Structures are given as structure tokens and as C-alpha cells.
PDB file of C-alpha atoms in Angstrom:
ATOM      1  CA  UNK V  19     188.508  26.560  46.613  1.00 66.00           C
ATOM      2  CA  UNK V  20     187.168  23.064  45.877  1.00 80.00           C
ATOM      3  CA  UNK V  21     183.025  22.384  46.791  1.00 88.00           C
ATOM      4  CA  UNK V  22     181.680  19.777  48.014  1.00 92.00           C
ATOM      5  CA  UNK V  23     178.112  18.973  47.968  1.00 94.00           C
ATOM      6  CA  UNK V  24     175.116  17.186  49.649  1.00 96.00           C
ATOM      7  CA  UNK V  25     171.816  15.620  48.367  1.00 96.00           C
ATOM      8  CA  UNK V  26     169.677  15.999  50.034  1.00 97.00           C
ATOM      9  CA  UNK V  27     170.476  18.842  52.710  1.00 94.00           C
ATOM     10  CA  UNK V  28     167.368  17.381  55.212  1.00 96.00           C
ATOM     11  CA  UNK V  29     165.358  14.421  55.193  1.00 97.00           C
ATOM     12  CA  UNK V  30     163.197  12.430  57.280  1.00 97.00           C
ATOM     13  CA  UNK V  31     162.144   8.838  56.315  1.00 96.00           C
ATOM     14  CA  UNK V  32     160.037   6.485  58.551  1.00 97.00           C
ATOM     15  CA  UNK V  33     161.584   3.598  60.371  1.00 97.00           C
ATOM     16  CA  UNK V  34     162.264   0.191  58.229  1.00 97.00           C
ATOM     17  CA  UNK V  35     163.122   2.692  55.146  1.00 97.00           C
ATOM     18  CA  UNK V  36     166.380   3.374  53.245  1.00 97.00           C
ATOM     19  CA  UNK V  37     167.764   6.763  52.183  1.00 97.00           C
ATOM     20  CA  UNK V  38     170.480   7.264  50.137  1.00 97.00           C
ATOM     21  CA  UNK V  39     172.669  10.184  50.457  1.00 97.00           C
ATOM     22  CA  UNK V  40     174.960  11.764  47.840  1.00 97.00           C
ATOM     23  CA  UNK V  41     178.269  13.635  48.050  1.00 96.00           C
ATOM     24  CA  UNK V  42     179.321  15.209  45.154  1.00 95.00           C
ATOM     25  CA  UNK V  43     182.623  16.745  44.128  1.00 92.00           C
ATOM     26  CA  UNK V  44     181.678  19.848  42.070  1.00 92.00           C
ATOM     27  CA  UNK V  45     184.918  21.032  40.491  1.00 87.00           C
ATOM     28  CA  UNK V  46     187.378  18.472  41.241  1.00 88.00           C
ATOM     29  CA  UNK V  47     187.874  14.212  40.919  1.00 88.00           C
ATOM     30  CA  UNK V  48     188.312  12.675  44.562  1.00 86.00           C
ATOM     31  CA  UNK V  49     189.851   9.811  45.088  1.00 81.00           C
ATOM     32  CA  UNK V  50     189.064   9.576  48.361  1.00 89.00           C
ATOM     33  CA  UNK V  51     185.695  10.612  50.659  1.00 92.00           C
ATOM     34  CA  UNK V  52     185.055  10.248  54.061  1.00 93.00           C
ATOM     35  CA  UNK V  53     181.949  10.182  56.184  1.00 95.00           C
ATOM     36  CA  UNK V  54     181.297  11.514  59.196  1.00 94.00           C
ATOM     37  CA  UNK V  55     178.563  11.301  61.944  1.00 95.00           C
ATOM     38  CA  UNK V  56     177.955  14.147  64.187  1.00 89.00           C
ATOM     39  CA  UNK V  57     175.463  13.612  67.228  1.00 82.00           C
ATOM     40  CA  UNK V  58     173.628  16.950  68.610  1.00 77.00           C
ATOM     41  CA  UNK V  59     176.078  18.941  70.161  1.00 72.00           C
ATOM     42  CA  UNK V  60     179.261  16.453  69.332  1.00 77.00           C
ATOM     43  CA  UNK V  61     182.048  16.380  67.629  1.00 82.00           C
ATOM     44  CA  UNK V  62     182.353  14.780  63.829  1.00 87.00           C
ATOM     45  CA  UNK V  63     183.008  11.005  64.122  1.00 90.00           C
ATOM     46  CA  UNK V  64     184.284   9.163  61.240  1.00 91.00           C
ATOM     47  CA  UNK V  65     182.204   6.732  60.004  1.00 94.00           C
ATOM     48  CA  UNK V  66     184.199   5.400  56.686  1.00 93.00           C
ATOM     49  CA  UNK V  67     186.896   6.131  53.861  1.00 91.00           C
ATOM     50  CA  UNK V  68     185.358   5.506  50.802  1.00 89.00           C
ATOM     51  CA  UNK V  69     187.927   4.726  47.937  1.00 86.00           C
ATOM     52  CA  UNK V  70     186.701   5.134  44.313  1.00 84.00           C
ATOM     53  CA  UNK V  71     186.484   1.864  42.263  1.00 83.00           C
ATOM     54  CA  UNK V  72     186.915   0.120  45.772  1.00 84.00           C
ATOM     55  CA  UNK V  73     185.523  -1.177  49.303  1.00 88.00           C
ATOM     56  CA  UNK V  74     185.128   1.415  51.563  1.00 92.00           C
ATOM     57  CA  UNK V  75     186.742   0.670  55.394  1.00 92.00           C
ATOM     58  CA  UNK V  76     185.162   1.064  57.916  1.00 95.00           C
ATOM     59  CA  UNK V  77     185.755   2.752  61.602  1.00 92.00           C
ATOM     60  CA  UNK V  78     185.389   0.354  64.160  1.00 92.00           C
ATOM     61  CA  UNK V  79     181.501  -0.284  65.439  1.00 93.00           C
ATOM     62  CA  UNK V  80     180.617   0.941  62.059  1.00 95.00           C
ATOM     63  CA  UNK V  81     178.106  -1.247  60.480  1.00 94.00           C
ATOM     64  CA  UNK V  82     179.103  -1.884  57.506  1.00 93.00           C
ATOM     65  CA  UNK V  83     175.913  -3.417  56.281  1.00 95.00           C
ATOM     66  CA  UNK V  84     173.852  -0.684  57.790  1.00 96.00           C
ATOM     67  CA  UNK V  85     175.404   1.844  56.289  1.00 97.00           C
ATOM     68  CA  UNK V  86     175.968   1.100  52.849  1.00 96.00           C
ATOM     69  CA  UNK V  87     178.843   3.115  50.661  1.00 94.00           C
ATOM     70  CA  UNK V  88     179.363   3.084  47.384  1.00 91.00           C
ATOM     71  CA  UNK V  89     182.546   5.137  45.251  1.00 88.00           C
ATOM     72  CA  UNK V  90     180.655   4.985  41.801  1.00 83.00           C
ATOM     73  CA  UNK V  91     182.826   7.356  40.131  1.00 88.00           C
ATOM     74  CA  UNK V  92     185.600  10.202  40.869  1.00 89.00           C
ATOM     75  CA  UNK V  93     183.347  12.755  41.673  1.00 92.00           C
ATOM     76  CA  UNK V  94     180.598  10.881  43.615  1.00 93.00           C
ATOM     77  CA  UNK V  95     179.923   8.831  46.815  1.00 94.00           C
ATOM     78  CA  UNK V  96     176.738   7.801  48.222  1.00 95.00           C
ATOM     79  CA  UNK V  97     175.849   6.238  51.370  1.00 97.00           C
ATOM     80  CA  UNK V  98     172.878   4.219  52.413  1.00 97.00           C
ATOM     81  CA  UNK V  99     171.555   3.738  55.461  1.00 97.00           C
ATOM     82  CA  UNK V 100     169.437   1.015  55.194  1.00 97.00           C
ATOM     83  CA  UNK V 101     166.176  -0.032  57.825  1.00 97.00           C
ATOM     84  CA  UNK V 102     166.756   2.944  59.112  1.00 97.00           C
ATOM     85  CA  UNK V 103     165.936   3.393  63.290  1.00 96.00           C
ATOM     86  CA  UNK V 104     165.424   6.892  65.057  1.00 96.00           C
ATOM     87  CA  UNK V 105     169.004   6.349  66.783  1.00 95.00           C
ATOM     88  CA  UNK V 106     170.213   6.758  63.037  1.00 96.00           C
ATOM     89  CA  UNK V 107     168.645  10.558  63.323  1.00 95.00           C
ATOM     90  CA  UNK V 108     172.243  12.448  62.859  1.00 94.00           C
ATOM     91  CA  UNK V 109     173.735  14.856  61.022  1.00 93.00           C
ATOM     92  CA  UNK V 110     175.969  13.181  58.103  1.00 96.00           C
ATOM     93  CA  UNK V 111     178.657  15.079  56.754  1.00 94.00           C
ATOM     94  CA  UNK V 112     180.944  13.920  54.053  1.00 94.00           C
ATOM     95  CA  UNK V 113     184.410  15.252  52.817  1.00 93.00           C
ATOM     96  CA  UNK V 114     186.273  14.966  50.011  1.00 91.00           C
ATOM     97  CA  UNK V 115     190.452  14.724  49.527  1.00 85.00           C
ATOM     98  CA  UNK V 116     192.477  16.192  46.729  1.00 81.00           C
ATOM     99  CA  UNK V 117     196.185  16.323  46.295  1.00 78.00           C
ATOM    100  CA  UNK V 118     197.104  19.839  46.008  1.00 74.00           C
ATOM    101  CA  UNK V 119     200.656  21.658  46.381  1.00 73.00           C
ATOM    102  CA  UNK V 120     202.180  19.322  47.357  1.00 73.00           C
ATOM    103  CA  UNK V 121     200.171  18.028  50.340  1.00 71.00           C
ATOM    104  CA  UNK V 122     196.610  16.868  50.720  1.00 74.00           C
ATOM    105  CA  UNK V 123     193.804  19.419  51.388  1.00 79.00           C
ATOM    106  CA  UNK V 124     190.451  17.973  52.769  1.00 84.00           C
ATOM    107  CA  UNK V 125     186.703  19.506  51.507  1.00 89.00           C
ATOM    108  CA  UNK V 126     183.680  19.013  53.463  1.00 90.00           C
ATOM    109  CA  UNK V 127     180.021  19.182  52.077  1.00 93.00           C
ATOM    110  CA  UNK V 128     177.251  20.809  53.620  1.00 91.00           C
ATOM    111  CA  UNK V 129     176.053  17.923  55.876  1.00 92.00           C
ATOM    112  CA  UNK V 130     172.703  16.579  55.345  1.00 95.00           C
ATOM    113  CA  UNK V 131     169.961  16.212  58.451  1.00 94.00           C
ATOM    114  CA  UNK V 132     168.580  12.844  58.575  1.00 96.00           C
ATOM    115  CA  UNK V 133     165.856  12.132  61.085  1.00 96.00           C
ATOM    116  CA  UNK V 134     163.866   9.040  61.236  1.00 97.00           C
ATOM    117  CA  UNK V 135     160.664   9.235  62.631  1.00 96.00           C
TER     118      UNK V 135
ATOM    119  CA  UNK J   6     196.972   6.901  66.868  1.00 78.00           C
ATOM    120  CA  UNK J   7     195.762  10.417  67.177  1.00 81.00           C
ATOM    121  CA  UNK J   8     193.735  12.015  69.616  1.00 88.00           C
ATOM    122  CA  UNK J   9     192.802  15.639  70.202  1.00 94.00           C
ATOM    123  CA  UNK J  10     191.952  17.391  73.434  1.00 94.00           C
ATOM    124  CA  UNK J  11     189.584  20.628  73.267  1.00 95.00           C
ATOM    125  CA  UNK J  12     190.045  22.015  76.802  1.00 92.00           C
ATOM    126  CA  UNK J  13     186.972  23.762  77.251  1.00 94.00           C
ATOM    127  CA  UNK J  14     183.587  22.948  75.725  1.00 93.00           C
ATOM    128  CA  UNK J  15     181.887  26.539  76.197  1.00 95.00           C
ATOM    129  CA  UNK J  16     183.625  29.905  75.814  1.00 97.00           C
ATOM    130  CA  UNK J  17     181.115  32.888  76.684  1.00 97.00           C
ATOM    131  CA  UNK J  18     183.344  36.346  75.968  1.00 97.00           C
ATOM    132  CA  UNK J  19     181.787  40.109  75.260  1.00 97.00           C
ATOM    133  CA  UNK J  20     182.157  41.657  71.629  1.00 97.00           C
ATOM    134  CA  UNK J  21     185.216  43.328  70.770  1.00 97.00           C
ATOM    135  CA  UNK J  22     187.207  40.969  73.413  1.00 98.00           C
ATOM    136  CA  UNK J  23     190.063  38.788  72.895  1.00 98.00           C
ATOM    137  CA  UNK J  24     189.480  35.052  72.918  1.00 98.00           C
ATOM    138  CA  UNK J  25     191.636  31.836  73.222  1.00 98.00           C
ATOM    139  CA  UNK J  26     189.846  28.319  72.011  1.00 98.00           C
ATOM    140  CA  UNK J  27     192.651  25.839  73.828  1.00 98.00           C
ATOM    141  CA  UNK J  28     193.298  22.693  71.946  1.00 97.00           C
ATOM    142  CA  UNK J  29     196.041  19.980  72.376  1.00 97.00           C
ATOM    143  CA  UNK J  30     196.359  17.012  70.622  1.00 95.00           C
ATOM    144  CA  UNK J  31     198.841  13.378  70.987  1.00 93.00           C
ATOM    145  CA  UNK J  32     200.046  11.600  68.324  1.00 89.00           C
ATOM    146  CA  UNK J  33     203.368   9.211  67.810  1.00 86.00           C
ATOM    147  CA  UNK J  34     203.532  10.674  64.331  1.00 86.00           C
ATOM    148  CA  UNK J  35     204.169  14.020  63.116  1.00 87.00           C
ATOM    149  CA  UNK J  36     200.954  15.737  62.276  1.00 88.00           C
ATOM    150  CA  UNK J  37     199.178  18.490  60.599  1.00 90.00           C
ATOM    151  CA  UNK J  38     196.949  20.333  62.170  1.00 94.00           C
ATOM    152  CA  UNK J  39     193.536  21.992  61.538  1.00 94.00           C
ATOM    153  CA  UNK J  40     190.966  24.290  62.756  1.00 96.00           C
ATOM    154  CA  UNK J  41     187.507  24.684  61.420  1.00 95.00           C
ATOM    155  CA  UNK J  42     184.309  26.656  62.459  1.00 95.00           C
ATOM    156  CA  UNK J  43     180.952  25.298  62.149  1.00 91.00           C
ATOM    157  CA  UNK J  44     177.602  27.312  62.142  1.00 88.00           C
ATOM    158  CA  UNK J  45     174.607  25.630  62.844  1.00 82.00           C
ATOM    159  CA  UNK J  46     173.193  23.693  60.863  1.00 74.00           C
ATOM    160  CA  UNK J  47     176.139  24.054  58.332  1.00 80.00           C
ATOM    161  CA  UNK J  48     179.213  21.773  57.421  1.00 81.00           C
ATOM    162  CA  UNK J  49     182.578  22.508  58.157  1.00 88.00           C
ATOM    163  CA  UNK J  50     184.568  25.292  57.081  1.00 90.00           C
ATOM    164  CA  UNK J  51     188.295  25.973  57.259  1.00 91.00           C
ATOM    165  CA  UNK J  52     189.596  28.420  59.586  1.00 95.00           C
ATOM    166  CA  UNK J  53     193.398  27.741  59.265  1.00 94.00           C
ATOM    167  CA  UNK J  54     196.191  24.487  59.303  1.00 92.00           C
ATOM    168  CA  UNK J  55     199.760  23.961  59.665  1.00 93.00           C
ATOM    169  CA  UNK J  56     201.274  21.710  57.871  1.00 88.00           C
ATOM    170  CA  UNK J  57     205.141  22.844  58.077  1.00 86.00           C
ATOM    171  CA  UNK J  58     207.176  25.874  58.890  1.00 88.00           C
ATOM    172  CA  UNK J  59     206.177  29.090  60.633  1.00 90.00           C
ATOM    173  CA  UNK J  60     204.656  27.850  63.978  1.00 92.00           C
ATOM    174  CA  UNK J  61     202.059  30.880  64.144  1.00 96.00           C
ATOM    175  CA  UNK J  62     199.212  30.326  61.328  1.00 96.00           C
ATOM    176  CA  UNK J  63     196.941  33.291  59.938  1.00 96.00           C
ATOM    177  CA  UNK J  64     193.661  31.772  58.912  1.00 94.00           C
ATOM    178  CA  UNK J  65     190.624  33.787  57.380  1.00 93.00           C
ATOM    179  CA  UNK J  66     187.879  36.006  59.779  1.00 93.00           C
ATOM    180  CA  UNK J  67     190.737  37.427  62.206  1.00 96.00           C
ATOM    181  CA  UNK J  68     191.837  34.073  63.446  1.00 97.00           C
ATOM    182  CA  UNK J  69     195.363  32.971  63.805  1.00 97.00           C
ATOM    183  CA  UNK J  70     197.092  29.960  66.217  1.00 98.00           C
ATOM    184  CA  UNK J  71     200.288  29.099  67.348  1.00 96.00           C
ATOM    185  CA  UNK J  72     201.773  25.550  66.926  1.00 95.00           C
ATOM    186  CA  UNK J  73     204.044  24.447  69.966  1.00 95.00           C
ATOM    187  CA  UNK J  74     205.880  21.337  69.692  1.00 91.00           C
ATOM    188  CA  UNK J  75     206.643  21.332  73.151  1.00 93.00           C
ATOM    189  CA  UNK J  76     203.708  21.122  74.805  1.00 93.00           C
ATOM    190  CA  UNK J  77     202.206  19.669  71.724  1.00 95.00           C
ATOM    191  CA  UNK J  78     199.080  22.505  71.722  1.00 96.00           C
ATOM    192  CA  UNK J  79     197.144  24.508  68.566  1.00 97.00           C
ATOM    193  CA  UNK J  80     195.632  27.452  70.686  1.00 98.00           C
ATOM    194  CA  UNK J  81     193.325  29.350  68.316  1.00 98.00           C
ATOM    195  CA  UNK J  82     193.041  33.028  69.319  1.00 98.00           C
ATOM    196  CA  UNK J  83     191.371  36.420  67.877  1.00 98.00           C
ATOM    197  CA  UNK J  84     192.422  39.840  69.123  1.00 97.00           C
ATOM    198  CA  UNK J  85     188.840  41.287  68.886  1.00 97.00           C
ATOM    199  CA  UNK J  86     185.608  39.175  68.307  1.00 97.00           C
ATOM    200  CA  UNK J  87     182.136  40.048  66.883  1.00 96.00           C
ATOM    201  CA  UNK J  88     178.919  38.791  67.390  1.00 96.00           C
ATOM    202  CA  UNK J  89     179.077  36.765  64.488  1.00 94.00           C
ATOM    203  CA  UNK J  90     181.912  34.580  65.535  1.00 96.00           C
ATOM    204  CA  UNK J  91     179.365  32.767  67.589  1.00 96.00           C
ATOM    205  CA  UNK J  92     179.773  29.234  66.408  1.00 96.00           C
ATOM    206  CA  UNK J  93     181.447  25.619  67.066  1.00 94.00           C
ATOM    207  CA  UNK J  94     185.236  25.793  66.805  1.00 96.00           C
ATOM    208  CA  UNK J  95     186.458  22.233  65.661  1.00 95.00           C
ATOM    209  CA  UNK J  96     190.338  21.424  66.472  1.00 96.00           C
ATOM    210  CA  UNK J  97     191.884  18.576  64.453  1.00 94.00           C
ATOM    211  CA  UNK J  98     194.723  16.340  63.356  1.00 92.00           C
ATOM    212  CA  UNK J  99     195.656  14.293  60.527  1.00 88.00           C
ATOM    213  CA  UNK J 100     198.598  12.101  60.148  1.00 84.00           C
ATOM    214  CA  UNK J 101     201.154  13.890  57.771  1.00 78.00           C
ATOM    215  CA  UNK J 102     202.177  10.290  56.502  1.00 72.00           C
ATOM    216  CA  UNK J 103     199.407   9.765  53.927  1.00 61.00           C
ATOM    217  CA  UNK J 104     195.615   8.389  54.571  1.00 61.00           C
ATOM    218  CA  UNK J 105     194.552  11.732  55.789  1.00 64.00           C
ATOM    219  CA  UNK J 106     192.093  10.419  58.490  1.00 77.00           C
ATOM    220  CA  UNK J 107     191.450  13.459  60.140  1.00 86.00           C
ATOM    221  CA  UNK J 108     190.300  13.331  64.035  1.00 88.00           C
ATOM    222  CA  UNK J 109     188.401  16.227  65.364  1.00 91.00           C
ATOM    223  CA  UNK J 110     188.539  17.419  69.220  1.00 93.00           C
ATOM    224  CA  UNK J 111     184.918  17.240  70.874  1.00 91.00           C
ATOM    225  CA  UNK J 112     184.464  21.368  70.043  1.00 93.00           C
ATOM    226  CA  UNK J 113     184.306  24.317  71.395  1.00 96.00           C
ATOM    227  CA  UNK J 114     180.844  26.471  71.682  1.00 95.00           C
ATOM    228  CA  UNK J 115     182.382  30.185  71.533  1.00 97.00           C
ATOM    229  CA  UNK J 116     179.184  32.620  72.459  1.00 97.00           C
ATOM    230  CA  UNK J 117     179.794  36.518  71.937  1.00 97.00           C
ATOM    231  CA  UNK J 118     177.974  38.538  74.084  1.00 96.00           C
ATOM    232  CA  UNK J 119     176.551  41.848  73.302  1.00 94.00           C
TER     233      UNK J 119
END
């Protein structure tokens, strides 16, 4: 099947910072990405659908200027979260769409730890 | 809009048991459905879906559920579990008309006891 990836898998940045986080179809062009925030214990809620070449939309109560997305190409989406707080500390996941036989089939990525000290 | 009702947050059952994660789900559109299986610290994997036809789904590791219209449910069951099914069972939705915003129920902690 398709792979998804994460970079990075953990980090931890200090409060006021920025990190960037990249999702990564390996094997496959993806339209379409989503992110997803998943508190301890919680379910996965989505954050954003990020469109390549176009604005991503946002869930409602997402920031949208906190957390910064970005569709560079078919195979990559990044997302910034930007003066970052310790309520940011999550676990991001992304996921990636491809059309295949005949319906959609959705890919997640490893999720990546962030924690904001 | 979609929502998806996981009808029991912790399922404690002894090896080699039979298990049933309950999961039901509203929607005014028709839906597929999903179910995925988390380990900790780990993303998402697919378990099963059903997207059309047959209303019982085989998915990988043992697992299969049964789609009922009716009572609009996705029950995942497993005849027999092992110790290493321990993990978060994820039930989900996504509109079958395009967009693909999948909604996940709240989870399911399924702990196999020795």
C-alpha cells in the first residue's frame, strides 16, 4: 500500500518558537492531505484539508494563522505552528488521499509528538 | 454532517476470548465506513472499510464487522484475541459523495488480559 511519512517523528521546542512539520507522500502524488490533532487519550480531530497549489480550509476554531499549512507540491505538506504554547503539546498526525479503484482510499503518516516546554 | 458514536471507551477481555468494539455512527448521507487500530505512540493503521456491497467486512489481524443499515451500526468483532491486540480501536465515517473528510468516534481502549 501507499506510505505516508512524518518529519520529524518527536520534537520539543520552547514556547514563542515555530516548528515546522512535514508530511510526505512516499510512493504516490496527493492531491489532498489532512491534519489531524489528537489530545492524550482522544480521538483524531481534524484540524485542516490542505489542497496542493491552494489554501488549505480550515475546521472550525482552527487557527488558521497559528497553524500555518502549506501544499508546496504533490507529494508534500507542511504545517507550522507558529509561537508555539504548551497547550499546542499534541500528537499531529497527517493523512494523505489518493483515488484508487474507483473510490478514494485515505493514508495516514506516523504522527509526530510535539511538546512545548 | 457526520458523527460517530463508540459505545464503550474501555474493553478489558482475557486472551483467546471473543470481543465486540460497538460503534454507530449518523449521517444524512450515505457513507463509508472505516475501522483503524492505533498502537501507542504510532499513527493509524487500517483494519477494514465498507464502501459498498457485502454488509460483513474481513479486514487484516482476525478482524471482521458487520454493516447494518438499520440500526445504522459498524460492530467490529474477533473470534479469538491475543495479547497483542491491545491497542486503540478508531471507528469512522466519510461521506461517500466526494471531500473524504473522515470523522473518527472518540476510541475504544481494548486491553487483553493474560
Amino acid at each position: 500500500g501507499a506510505v505516508v511519512s512524518q518529519h520529524p517523528s518527536r520534537v520539543i521546542c520552547k514556547s514563542g518558537t515555530s516548528v515546522k512539520i512535514e508530511c510526505r507522500s512516499l510512493d504516490f502524488q496527493a492531491t489532498t492531505m489532512f491534519w489531524y490533532r489528537q489530545f492524550p487519550k482522544k480521538s483524531l480531530m481534524l484540524m485542516a484539508t490542505s489542497n496542493e497549489g491552494s489554501k488549505a480550509t480550515y475546521e472550525q476554531g482552527v487557527e488558521k494563522d497559528k497553524f500555518l499549512i502549506n501544499h508546496a507540491s504533490l507529494t508534500l505538506s507542511t504545517l507550522t505552528v507558529t509561537s508555539a504554547h504548551p497547550e499546542d503539546s499534541s500528537f499531529y498526525i497527517c493523512s494523505a488521499r489518493v483515488w484508487s479503484q474507483g473510490t478514494y482510499e485515505q493514508y495516514f503518516g506516523p504522527g509526530t509528538r510535539l511538546t512545548v516546554t | 454532517a457526520q458523527s460517530v458514536t463508540q459505545l464503550d471507551s474501555q474493553v478489558p477481555v482475557f486472551e483467546e476470548a471473543p470481543v465486540e468494539l460497538r460503534c454507530n455512527y449518523s449521517s444524512s448521507v450515505s457513507v463509508y465506513l472505516f475501522w483503524y487500530v492505533q498502537y501507542p505512540n504510532q499513527g493509524l493503521q487500517l483494519l477494514l472499510k465498507y464502501l459498498s456491497g457485502s454488509t460483513l467486512v474481513k479486514g487484516i489481524n482476525g478482524f471482521e464487522a458487520e454493516f447494518n443499515k438499520s440500526q445504522t451500526s459498524f460492530h467490529l468483532r474477533k473470534p479469538s484475541v491475543h495479547i497483542s491486540d491491545t491497542a486503540e480501536y478508531f471507528c469512522a465515517v466519510s461521506p461517500n459523495t466526494g471531500g473524504f473528510k473522515t470523522i473518527f468516534g472518540a476510541g475504544t481502549r481494548l486491553f487483553v488480559k493474560a
